[in-house]
Amino acid sequence: MSKVRYDEWYFDDNCERFIKEIEFVYDTYVKSIKNIYNTPDCEADRYVSYLEQNFDELESLNCDDAMLEIQSRGQERYYFVLNMKYRNLAIYINLIYQMLEQFIISLCKFQQKYHSYNVYINRLRLRDLHKCNLMFKKYDFDFENLKEYNKIYELRLLQNVLKHSDGESKEELLTIRPDYFIEKNSVLAIYKNTIIDATLNISDDDLKEYVIAIKEFLR
């Protein structure tokens, strides 16, 4: 098998295997993870019922105070679970982007180490997708010009905002996807957090769209 044919086979075979892995990650989220936190009201009701049967768990000294404490802790549990639903979605959005970026980097490093005699390519510091594209350009292919890359770029901005909150990525994402920001002067703007509170209007449909975009981009 010629070097060119081997490179094509290696790239194609690894892409298909990676796509199956991304699909498995998404299916795991849909079938298992998201359901754990999908009913914060039910979880709060269960916790209230538990406290009503276990007064020794309470700090209140009289019945009236105990009922107020139970109500307060039930509301607290509701928001804990609601926030965990948001956080797990954020984790998976971040995960699929990091998987994609590291996958492309690994392909490029393989090419760099075993199949390239080009000094420029071999000196590239492959730290992100943009750096990897510098290698692709040397092979006359610019993946940032693909229409499918637009969604990948959006995903990159979103995962940056989820990780770092305020900054350049937030300002750019705000112009591309203003719907992610519940209000322009939201909790994100005030407290600079994207994980402690549900400050971004992300949904399960967004995760699904990004998974589809990754598959289309790779193919």
PDB file of C-alpha atoms in Angstrom:
ATOM      1  CA  MET A   1       0.000   0.000   0.000  1.00  0.00           C
ATOM      2  CA  SER A   2       1.388   3.399  -0.947  1.00  0.00           C
ATOM      3  CA  LYS A   3       2.008   6.048   1.686  1.00  0.00           C
ATOM      4  CA  VAL A   4      -0.828   8.230   0.343  1.00  0.00           C
ATOM      5  CA  ARG A   5      -3.295   5.319   0.301  1.00  0.00           C
ATOM      6  CA  TYR A   6      -2.217   4.288   3.813  1.00  0.00           C
ATOM      7  CA  ASP A   7      -2.728   7.829   5.119  1.00  0.00           C
ATOM      8  CA  GLU A   8      -6.197   7.940   3.582  1.00  0.00           C
ATOM      9  CA  TRP A   9      -7.130   4.559   5.069  1.00  0.00           C
ATOM     10  CA  TYR A  10      -5.752   5.481   8.493  1.00  0.00           C
ATOM     11  CA  PHE A  11      -7.665   8.754   8.568  1.00  0.00           C
ATOM     12  CA  ASP A  12     -10.945   7.271   7.311  1.00  0.00           C
ATOM     13  CA  ASP A  13     -10.827   4.220   9.602  1.00  0.00           C
ATOM     14  CA  ASN A  14     -10.093   6.291  12.700  1.00  0.00           C
ATOM     15  CA  CYS A  15     -12.806   8.834  11.870  1.00  0.00           C
ATOM     16  CA  GLU A  16     -15.468   6.138  11.637  1.00  0.00           C
ATOM     17  CA  ARG A  17     -14.380   4.563  14.918  1.00  0.00           C
ATOM     18  CA  PHE A  18     -14.367   7.960  16.611  1.00  0.00           C
ATOM     19  CA  ILE A  19     -17.858   8.731  15.296  1.00  0.00           C
ATOM     20  CA  LYS A  20     -19.130   5.519  16.903  1.00  0.00           C
ATOM     21  CA  GLU A  21     -17.518   6.580  20.173  1.00  0.00           C
ATOM     22  CA  ILE A  22     -19.164  10.015  20.020  1.00  0.00           C
ATOM     23  CA  GLU A  23     -22.502   8.303  19.360  1.00  0.00           C
ATOM     24  CA  PHE A  24     -21.951   6.055  22.386  1.00  0.00           C
ATOM     25  CA  VAL A  25     -21.189   9.066  24.597  1.00  0.00           C
ATOM     26  CA  TYR A  26     -24.349  10.819  23.414  1.00  0.00           C
ATOM     27  CA  ASP A  27     -26.507   7.703  23.867  1.00  0.00           C
ATOM     28  CA  THR A  28     -25.139   7.296  27.394  1.00  0.00           C
ATOM     29  CA  TYR A  29     -26.168  10.836  28.235  1.00  0.00           C
ATOM     30  CA  VAL A  30     -29.660  10.457  26.737  1.00  0.00           C
ATOM     31  CA  LYS A  31     -30.437   7.017  28.182  1.00  0.00           C
ATOM     32  CA  SER A  32     -28.812   7.343  31.587  1.00  0.00           C
ATOM     33  CA  ILE A  33     -27.266  10.583  32.778  1.00  0.00           C
ATOM     34  CA  LYS A  34     -29.914  13.170  31.909  1.00  0.00           C
ATOM     35  CA  ASN A  35     -32.714  11.057  33.407  1.00  0.00           C
ATOM     36  CA  ILE A  36     -31.079  11.141  36.839  1.00  0.00           C
ATOM     37  CA  TYR A  37     -31.710  14.879  37.095  1.00  0.00           C
ATOM     38  CA  ASN A  38     -34.741  15.169  34.811  1.00  0.00           C
ATOM     39  CA  THR A  39     -37.377  15.537  37.546  1.00  0.00           C
ATOM     40  CA  PRO A  40     -36.204  18.059  40.166  1.00  0.00           C
ATOM     41  CA  ASP A  41     -39.783  18.509  41.429  1.00  0.00           C
ATOM     42  CA  CYS A  42     -40.144  14.771  42.118  1.00  0.00           C
ATOM     43  CA  GLU A  43     -36.771  14.673  43.851  1.00  0.00           C
ATOM     44  CA  ALA A  44     -37.768  17.648  46.017  1.00  0.00           C
ATOM     45  CA  ASP A  45     -41.076  15.955  46.943  1.00  0.00           C
ATOM     46  CA  ARG A  46     -39.257  12.756  47.904  1.00  0.00           C
ATOM     47  CA  TYR A  47     -36.844  14.700  50.069  1.00  0.00           C
ATOM     48  CA  VAL A  48     -39.676  16.577  51.788  1.00  0.00           C
ATOM     49  CA  SER A  49     -41.463  13.277  52.500  1.00  0.00           C
ATOM     50  CA  TYR A  50     -38.247  11.852  53.918  1.00  0.00           C
ATOM     51  CA  LEU A  51     -37.759  14.848  56.239  1.00  0.00           C
ATOM     52  CA  GLU A  52     -41.366  14.650  57.404  1.00  0.00           C
ATOM     53  CA  GLN A  53     -40.690  11.091  58.525  1.00  0.00           C
ATOM     54  CA  ASN A  54     -37.262  11.859  60.018  1.00  0.00           C
ATOM     55  CA  PHE A  55     -37.506  14.899  62.263  1.00  0.00           C
ATOM     56  CA  ASP A  56     -34.141  13.990  63.810  1.00  0.00           C
ATOM     57  CA  GLU A  57     -32.570  15.263  60.543  1.00  0.00           C
ATOM     58  CA  LEU A  58     -33.864  18.771  61.279  1.00  0.00           C
ATOM     59  CA  GLU A  59     -32.287  21.574  63.283  1.00  0.00           C
ATOM     60  CA  SER A  60     -35.602  23.166  64.358  1.00  0.00           C
ATOM     61  CA  LEU A  61     -36.715  22.841  67.973  1.00  0.00           C
ATOM     62  CA  ASN A  62     -40.497  23.206  67.557  1.00  0.00           C
ATOM     63  CA  CYS A  63     -43.123  21.968  65.092  1.00  0.00           C
ATOM     64  CA  ASP A  64     -43.824  25.305  63.378  1.00  0.00           C
ATOM     65  CA  ASP A  65     -40.143  25.945  62.728  1.00  0.00           C
ATOM     66  CA  ALA A  66     -39.714  22.341  61.560  1.00  0.00           C
ATOM     67  CA  MET A  67     -42.365  22.723  58.851  1.00  0.00           C
ATOM     68  CA  LEU A  68     -40.757  25.925  57.615  1.00  0.00           C
ATOM     69  CA  GLU A  69     -37.364  24.223  57.586  1.00  0.00           C
ATOM     70  CA  ILE A  70     -38.751  21.262  55.631  1.00  0.00           C
ATOM     71  CA  GLN A  71     -40.294  23.589  53.057  1.00  0.00           C
ATOM     72  CA  SER A  72     -37.077  25.570  52.745  1.00  0.00           C
ATOM     73  CA  ARG A  73     -34.908  22.472  52.379  1.00  0.00           C
ATOM     74  CA  GLY A  74     -37.328  21.045  49.815  1.00  0.00           C
ATOM     75  CA  GLN A  75     -36.969  24.173  47.706  1.00  0.00           C
ATOM     76  CA  GLU A  76     -33.209  24.029  48.141  1.00  0.00           C
ATOM     77  CA  ARG A  77     -33.145  20.399  46.961  1.00  0.00           C
ATOM     78  CA  TYR A  78     -35.236  21.350  43.906  1.00  0.00           C
ATOM     79  CA  TYR A  79     -32.667  23.943  42.801  1.00  0.00           C
ATOM     80  CA  PHE A  80     -29.741  21.614  43.584  1.00  0.00           C
ATOM     81  CA  VAL A  81     -31.156  18.987  41.215  1.00  0.00           C
ATOM     82  CA  LEU A  82     -32.139  21.584  38.587  1.00  0.00           C
ATOM     83  CA  ASN A  83     -28.596  22.952  38.588  1.00  0.00           C
ATOM     84  CA  MET A  84     -27.118  19.444  38.330  1.00  0.00           C
ATOM     85  CA  LYS A  85     -29.216  18.802  35.200  1.00  0.00           C
ATOM     86  CA  TYR A  86     -27.706  21.959  33.680  1.00  0.00           C
ATOM     87  CA  ARG A  87     -24.183  21.104  34.860  1.00  0.00           C
ATOM     88  CA  ASN A  88     -24.248  17.601  33.405  1.00  0.00           C
ATOM     89  CA  LEU A  89     -25.414  18.944  30.050  1.00  0.00           C
ATOM     90  CA  ALA A  90     -22.578  21.496  30.200  1.00  0.00           C
ATOM     91  CA  ILE A  91     -20.101  18.722  31.022  1.00  0.00           C
ATOM     92  CA  TYR A  92     -21.156  16.670  28.006  1.00  0.00           C
ATOM     93  CA  ILE A  93     -21.054  19.664  25.652  1.00  0.00           C
ATOM     94  CA  ASN A  94     -17.535  20.379  26.863  1.00  0.00           C
ATOM     95  CA  LEU A  95     -16.625  16.674  26.629  1.00  0.00           C
ATOM     96  CA  ILE A  96     -17.559  16.169  22.983  1.00  0.00           C
ATOM     97  CA  TYR A  97     -15.592  19.230  21.906  1.00  0.00           C
ATOM     98  CA  GLN A  98     -12.511  18.146  23.858  1.00  0.00           C
ATOM     99  CA  MET A  99     -12.833  14.655  22.372  1.00  0.00           C
ATOM    100  CA  LEU A 100     -12.995  16.072  18.845  1.00  0.00           C
ATOM    101  CA  GLU A 101     -10.044  18.414  19.350  1.00  0.00           C
ATOM    102  CA  GLN A 102      -7.846  15.739  20.917  1.00  0.00           C
ATOM    103  CA  PHE A 103      -8.830  13.266  18.197  1.00  0.00           C
ATOM    104  CA  ILE A 104      -7.781  15.634  15.406  1.00  0.00           C
ATOM    105  CA  ILE A 105      -4.583  16.476  17.289  1.00  0.00           C
ATOM    106  CA  SER A 106      -3.772  12.763  17.643  1.00  0.00           C
ATOM    107  CA  LEU A 107      -4.234  12.195  13.896  1.00  0.00           C
ATOM    108  CA  CYS A 108      -1.968  15.116  13.128  1.00  0.00           C
ATOM    109  CA  LYS A 109       0.680  14.001  15.595  1.00  0.00           C
ATOM    110  CA  PHE A 110       0.660  10.548  14.017  1.00  0.00           C
ATOM    111  CA  GLN A 111       1.189  12.113  10.597  1.00  0.00           C
ATOM    112  CA  GLN A 112       3.834  14.431  12.025  1.00  0.00           C
ATOM    113  CA  LYS A 113       5.780  11.646  13.708  1.00  0.00           C
ATOM    114  CA  TYR A 114       5.615   8.834  11.162  1.00  0.00           C
ATOM    115  CA  HIS A 115       4.588  10.152   7.759  1.00  0.00           C
ATOM    116  CA  SER A 116       5.923  13.624   7.194  1.00  0.00           C
ATOM    117  CA  TYR A 117       9.311  14.809   5.982  1.00  0.00           C
ATOM    118  CA  ASN A 118       8.247  18.436   5.811  1.00  0.00           C
ATOM    119  CA  VAL A 119      10.207  20.610   8.268  1.00  0.00           C
ATOM    120  CA  TYR A 120       7.378  23.115   8.653  1.00  0.00           C
ATOM    121  CA  ILE A 121       4.839  20.377   9.469  1.00  0.00           C
ATOM    122  CA  ASN A 122       7.169  18.620  11.875  1.00  0.00           C
ATOM    123  CA  ARG A 123       7.781  21.819  13.838  1.00  0.00           C
ATOM    124  CA  LEU A 124       4.111  22.692  14.292  1.00  0.00           C
ATOM    125  CA  ARG A 125       2.974  22.807  17.913  1.00  0.00           C
ATOM    126  CA  LEU A 126      -0.383  21.038  17.656  1.00  0.00           C
ATOM    127  CA  ARG A 127      -2.354  22.439  20.586  1.00  0.00           C
ATOM    128  CA  ASP A 128      -5.793  23.106  19.098  1.00  0.00           C
ATOM    129  CA  LEU A 129      -7.903  22.725  15.958  1.00  0.00           C
ATOM    130  CA  HIS A 130      -6.621  25.933  14.401  1.00  0.00           C
ATOM    131  CA  LYS A 131      -3.004  24.755  14.716  1.00  0.00           C
ATOM    132  CA  CYS A 132      -3.972  21.393  13.231  1.00  0.00           C
ATOM    133  CA  ASN A 133      -5.547  23.162  10.267  1.00  0.00           C
ATOM    134  CA  LEU A 134      -2.136  24.677   9.470  1.00  0.00           C
ATOM    135  CA  MET A 135      -1.008  21.117   8.788  1.00  0.00           C
ATOM    136  CA  PHE A 136      -4.098  20.340   6.711  1.00  0.00           C
ATOM    137  CA  LYS A 137      -3.447  23.433   4.605  1.00  0.00           C
ATOM    138  CA  LYS A 138      -0.033  22.021   3.715  1.00  0.00           C
ATOM    139  CA  TYR A 139      -1.949  19.106   2.201  1.00  0.00           C
ATOM    140  CA  ASP A 140      -4.137  21.590   0.271  1.00  0.00           C
ATOM    141  CA  PHE A 141      -7.183  21.177   2.484  1.00  0.00           C
ATOM    142  CA  ASP A 142      -8.542  23.947   4.703  1.00  0.00           C
ATOM    143  CA  PHE A 143     -11.193  22.446   6.981  1.00  0.00           C
ATOM    144  CA  GLU A 144     -12.065  25.862   8.423  1.00  0.00           C
ATOM    145  CA  ASN A 145     -13.615  26.666   5.029  1.00  0.00           C
ATOM    146  CA  LEU A 146     -16.071  23.789   5.282  1.00  0.00           C
ATOM    147  CA  LYS A 147     -19.630  24.929   6.000  1.00  0.00           C
ATOM    148  CA  GLU A 148     -19.802  22.164   8.633  1.00  0.00           C
ATOM    149  CA  TYR A 149     -16.994  23.864  10.542  1.00  0.00           C
ATOM    150  CA  ASN A 150     -19.230  26.819  11.459  1.00  0.00           C
ATOM    151  CA  LYS A 151     -21.072  24.675  14.000  1.00  0.00           C
ATOM    152  CA  ILE A 152     -17.784  23.280  15.338  1.00  0.00           C
ATOM    153  CA  TYR A 153     -16.501  26.818  15.824  1.00  0.00           C
ATOM    154  CA  GLU A 154     -19.692  27.719  17.663  1.00  0.00           C
ATOM    155  CA  LEU A 155     -19.179  24.650  19.874  1.00  0.00           C
ATOM    156  CA  ARG A 156     -15.605  25.760  20.577  1.00  0.00           C
ATOM    157  CA  LEU A 157     -16.838  29.168  21.721  1.00  0.00           C
ATOM    158  CA  LEU A 158     -19.545  27.621  23.896  1.00  0.00           C
ATOM    159  CA  GLN A 159     -17.193  25.217  25.664  1.00  0.00           C
ATOM    160  CA  ASN A 160     -14.786  28.112  26.272  1.00  0.00           C
ATOM    161  CA  VAL A 161     -17.596  30.118  27.863  1.00  0.00           C
ATOM    162  CA  LEU A 162     -18.653  27.132  29.973  1.00  0.00           C
ATOM    163  CA  LYS A 163     -15.078  26.682  31.212  1.00  0.00           C
ATOM    164  CA  HIS A 164     -13.958  30.271  31.618  1.00  0.00           C
ATOM    165  CA  SER A 165     -17.221  32.271  31.773  1.00  0.00           C
ATOM    166  CA  ASP A 166     -16.516  35.890  30.856  1.00  0.00           C
ATOM    167  CA  GLY A 167     -14.078  36.863  28.118  1.00  0.00           C
ATOM    168  CA  GLU A 168     -13.573  37.115  24.353  1.00  0.00           C
ATOM    169  CA  SER A 169     -15.388  33.855  23.610  1.00  0.00           C
ATOM    170  CA  LYS A 170     -18.455  35.077  25.498  1.00  0.00           C
ATOM    171  CA  GLU A 171     -18.591  38.288  23.475  1.00  0.00           C
ATOM    172  CA  GLU A 172     -18.241  36.406  20.184  1.00  0.00           C
ATOM    173  CA  LEU A 173     -20.770  33.733  21.161  1.00  0.00           C
ATOM    174  CA  LEU A 174     -23.199  36.474  22.155  1.00  0.00           C
ATOM    175  CA  THR A 175     -23.219  37.713  18.549  1.00  0.00           C
ATOM    176  CA  ILE A 176     -23.587  34.201  17.069  1.00  0.00           C
ATOM    177  CA  ARG A 177     -26.027  32.682  19.567  1.00  0.00           C
ATOM    178  CA  PRO A 178     -27.712  35.448  21.581  1.00  0.00           C
ATOM    179  CA  ASP A 179     -30.413  32.909  22.518  1.00  0.00           C
ATOM    180  CA  TYR A 180     -27.897  31.196  24.828  1.00  0.00           C
ATOM    181  CA  PHE A 181     -27.904  34.255  27.027  1.00  0.00           C
ATOM    182  CA  ILE A 182     -31.179  34.444  28.959  1.00  0.00           C
ATOM    183  CA  GLU A 183     -30.579  38.161  29.445  1.00  0.00           C
ATOM    184  CA  LYS A 184     -27.661  40.261  28.321  1.00  0.00           C
ATOM    185  CA  ASN A 185     -27.256  41.392  31.929  1.00  0.00           C
ATOM    186  CA  SER A 186     -27.838  37.930  33.382  1.00  0.00           C
ATOM    187  CA  VAL A 187     -26.237  36.197  36.342  1.00  0.00           C
ATOM    188  CA  LEU A 188     -23.298  35.447  34.046  1.00  0.00           C
ATOM    189  CA  ALA A 189     -22.635  39.172  33.652  1.00  0.00           C
ATOM    190  CA  ILE A 190     -23.054  39.855  37.365  1.00  0.00           C
ATOM    191  CA  TYR A 191     -21.296  36.908  39.025  1.00  0.00           C
ATOM    192  CA  LYS A 192     -19.114  35.681  36.140  1.00  0.00           C
ATOM    193  CA  ASN A 193     -20.138  32.031  36.476  1.00  0.00           C
ATOM    194  CA  THR A 194     -21.485  29.469  34.022  1.00  0.00           C
ATOM    195  CA  ILE A 195     -21.401  26.294  36.125  1.00  0.00           C
ATOM    196  CA  ILE A 196     -22.506  27.304  39.635  1.00  0.00           C
ATOM    197  CA  ASP A 197     -25.841  28.570  38.291  1.00  0.00           C
ATOM    198  CA  ALA A 198     -27.810  27.785  35.120  1.00  0.00           C
ATOM    199  CA  THR A 199     -26.789  30.992  33.409  1.00  0.00           C
ATOM    200  CA  LEU A 200     -26.796  29.795  29.792  1.00  0.00           C
ATOM    201  CA  ASN A 201     -29.941  28.769  27.953  1.00  0.00           C
ATOM    202  CA  ILE A 202     -28.509  25.458  26.674  1.00  0.00           C
ATOM    203  CA  SER A 203     -30.703  22.424  26.011  1.00  0.00           C
ATOM    204  CA  ASP A 204     -30.499  18.722  25.181  1.00  0.00           C
ATOM    205  CA  ASP A 205     -31.310  19.655  21.570  1.00  0.00           C
ATOM    206  CA  ASP A 206     -28.132  21.746  21.433  1.00  0.00           C
ATOM    207  CA  LEU A 207     -26.028  18.747  22.468  1.00  0.00           C
ATOM    208  CA  LYS A 208     -27.735  16.638  19.796  1.00  0.00           C
ATOM    209  CA  GLU A 209     -27.045  19.272  17.126  1.00  0.00           C
ATOM    210  CA  TYR A 210     -23.362  19.425  18.069  1.00  0.00           C
ATOM    211  CA  VAL A 211     -23.022  15.639  17.894  1.00  0.00           C
ATOM    212  CA  ILE A 212     -24.562  15.679  14.394  1.00  0.00           C
ATOM    213  CA  ALA A 213     -22.238  18.539  13.411  1.00  0.00           C
ATOM    214  CA  ILE A 214     -19.153  16.619  14.560  1.00  0.00           C
ATOM    215  CA  LYS A 215     -20.172  13.592  12.492  1.00  0.00           C
ATOM    216  CA  GLU A 216     -20.869  15.713   9.403  1.00  0.00           C
ATOM    217  CA  PHE A 217     -17.627  17.627   9.861  1.00  0.00           C
ATOM    218  CA  LEU A 218     -15.515  14.465  10.064  1.00  0.00           C
ATOM    219  CA  ARG A 219     -17.196  12.779   7.117  1.00  0.00           C
TER     220      ARG A 219
END
